[in-house]
Amino acid sequence: MVSGRTYLTGLIGTGIGPSLSPALHENEGTALGLRYLYRRIDIGDAGLTAADTPGLIGSARLLGFDGLNITHPCKQAALSGVSALSPEAEALGAVNTVVFGDGGAIGHNTDWSGFGRSLRRGLPGAALDHVAVLGAGGAGAAVSYALARLGAARLTLLDADESRAAALAASLAPRFGGQHVGHAPLAELTPVLDRADGLVHATPTGMAGHPGMAVPADALRPELWVADVVYRPLETELVRAARKAGCPTLDGGPMAVFQAAEAFRLFTGVEPDAARMLADFERLTSTEQEDHDD
Ligand code: NAD
């Protein structure tokens, strides 16, 4: 039975044609008996830029949207399109979910909580005494924040652009006083990994359009857990090499699903079935793979 109220949501970003978010959200809405629509709003197709994000957020509110997801390259521009920020979105300086309500447009960030939930579920009991995060962009910031919230004692951030790693460490360190959040030059990656319990890879390397591996294979050893945030493909070169080296591994799929599940809950106030969304994601990605194989 479908209930009377219609939820209208969507995604603002560029190159979002292949995004699985519309299917994931709408399928979960249907499974819960909700009338739930999720629209793609591709700023590239519309001849717009990230600077137009605040205006689009305002227009979506006027048009009756309940909420929006925001993705690359609009997550920072969205900060000035909302009337208030969750403490996490403020700490991260990035919004990936906007919820419209009587209080205005509230900006949230569900990337960090999505990663935290994925790590707890996929690598339960993973040691967090020292974790290296490779890639200090938007995803690197979200996973570093999540790791610090999960109690990581020491985080070492690395990036090809060392100033980005330094800036992220400087912005997070004061928020996590008792923990050490530092950075190291990329040339130190192997010695850092020699001392670390885990590695989170958060650069675009390994995506379909950026094949390869940002970590030397000989730095992987069975005592090091490895989590990749890249999820297209799910099995990146890094995940494959880490598995081969005997490392406990986690792919980027569950992070993508759990950030979507949390956004769904914020949009509707209804708790989605995350296990069902994970199964749906696996079905959608395997169908996609079969389409490529044909
Ligand atoms: P970004 O452009 O904001 O940041 C990427 C960072 O990686 C940059 O600082 C860049 O200097 C650095 N970098 C690039 N290549 C490097 C290399 N070889 N060695 C070291 N550093 C390198 O990108 P982002 O938004 O953080 O996205 C990164 C990846 O995370 C993308 O593949 C994206 O799809 C993925 N992602 C996944 C999820 C998820 O839910 N699983 C969520 C967000 C982003």
Coordinates of C-alpha atoms and ligand atoms in Angstrom, one line a residue, residues 71-72 75-76 96 110-111 114-115 134-143 158-162 164-165 186 189 201-207 210 213-215 228-232 251-260, ligand 1:
T71 CA 27.8 15.9 -4.8
H72 CA 31.0 16.9 -6.7
K75 CA 29.6 20.3 -1.6
Q76 CA 31.5 23.4 -0.5
N96 CA 26.2 16.4 1.0
T110 CA 26.4 11.8 5.8
D111 CA 29.7 10.8 4.1
G114 CA 28.4 6.3 6.1
F115 CA 32.1 5.5 6.3
L134 CA 45.7 8.7 1.7
G135 CA 43.9 11.5 -0.1
A136 CA 43.0 14.7 1.7
G137 CA 40.1 15.9 -0.5
G138 CA 36.4 15.7 0.4
A139 CA 36.3 11.9 0.9
G140 CA 39.6 12.0 2.9
A141 CA 38.2 14.7 5.2
A142 CA 35.0 12.6 5.8
V143 CA 36.8 9.4 6.6
L158 CA 49.0 12.0 3.1
D159 CA 48.3 13.6 -0.2
A160 CA 50.1 14.2 -3.5
D161 CA 49.5 17.9 -2.7
E162 CA 51.0 17.9 0.8
R164 CA 46.0 19.7 1.4
A165 CA 47.1 17.0 4.0
L186 CA 53.8 11.3 0.2
L189 CA 53.9 6.5 2.6
H201 CA 42.5 5.1 0.5
A202 CA 40.6 8.2 -0.5
T203 CA 42.1 9.4 -3.8
P204 CA 40.2 8.8 -7.1
T205 CA 42.9 6.3 -8.2
G206 CA 41.3 3.0 -9.2
M207 CA 38.1 4.5 -10.5
H210 CA 41.6 6.7 -13.2
M213 CA 46.9 2.0 -7.6
A214 CA 48.2 4.8 -5.4
V215 CA 49.9 2.5 -2.9
D228 CA 39.0 1.8 -0.2
V229 CA 36.4 4.6 -0.6
V230 CA 36.4 4.2 -4.4
Y231 CA 33.3 2.1 -5.3
R232 CA 33.1 2.2 -9.1
D251 CA 35.5 -1.8 -0.5
G252 CA 33.7 1.6 -1.0
G253 CA 30.2 0.2 -1.6
P254 CA 28.9 0.1 2.0
M255 CA 30.1 3.7 2.6
A256 CA 28.0 4.8 -0.5
V257 CA 25.0 2.8 0.7
F258 CA 25.1 4.0 4.3
Q259 CA 25.5 7.7 3.4
A260 CA 22.4 7.2 1.2
Ligands
NAD1 P1 39.0 15.2 -4.3 O1 39.4 15.6 -5.7 O2 38.3 16.1 -3.4 O3 40.3 14.7 -3.5 C1 41.2 13.8 -4.0 C2 42.6 14.0 -3.3 O4 43.4 12.9 -3.7 C3 43.2 15.3 -3.8 O5 43.6 16.1 -2.7 C4 44.4 14.9 -4.6 O6 45.5 15.7 -4.5 C5 44.7 13.5 -4.0 N1 45.4 12.5 -4.9 C6 45.0 12.2 -6.2 N2 45.8 11.2 -6.6 C7 46.7 10.9 -5.6 C8 47.7 10.0 -5.5 N3 48.1 9.1 -6.5 N4 48.4 9.9 -4.3 C9 48.1 10.8 -3.3 N5 47.1 11.7 -3.4 C10 46.4 11.8 -4.5 O7 38.1 13.9 -4.5 P2 37.1 13.2 -3.4 O8 35.8 13.9 -3.6 O9 37.7 13.2 -2.1 O10 36.9 11.8 -4.0 C11 37.9 10.8 -3.9 C12 37.3 9.4 -4.3 O11 36.4 9.1 -3.2 C13 36.5 9.4 -5.6 O12 36.8 8.2 -6.2 C14 35.1 9.4 -5.1 O13 34.2 8.7 -6.0 C15 35.2 8.6 -3.8 N6 34.1 8.8 -2.9 C16 33.4 7.7 -2.4 C17 32.4 7.9 -1.5 C18 31.7 6.7 -1.0 O14 30.5 6.9 -0.5 N7 32.2 5.5 -1.2 C19 32.0 9.2 -1.1 C20 32.8 10.3 -1.5 C21 33.8 10.1 -2.5

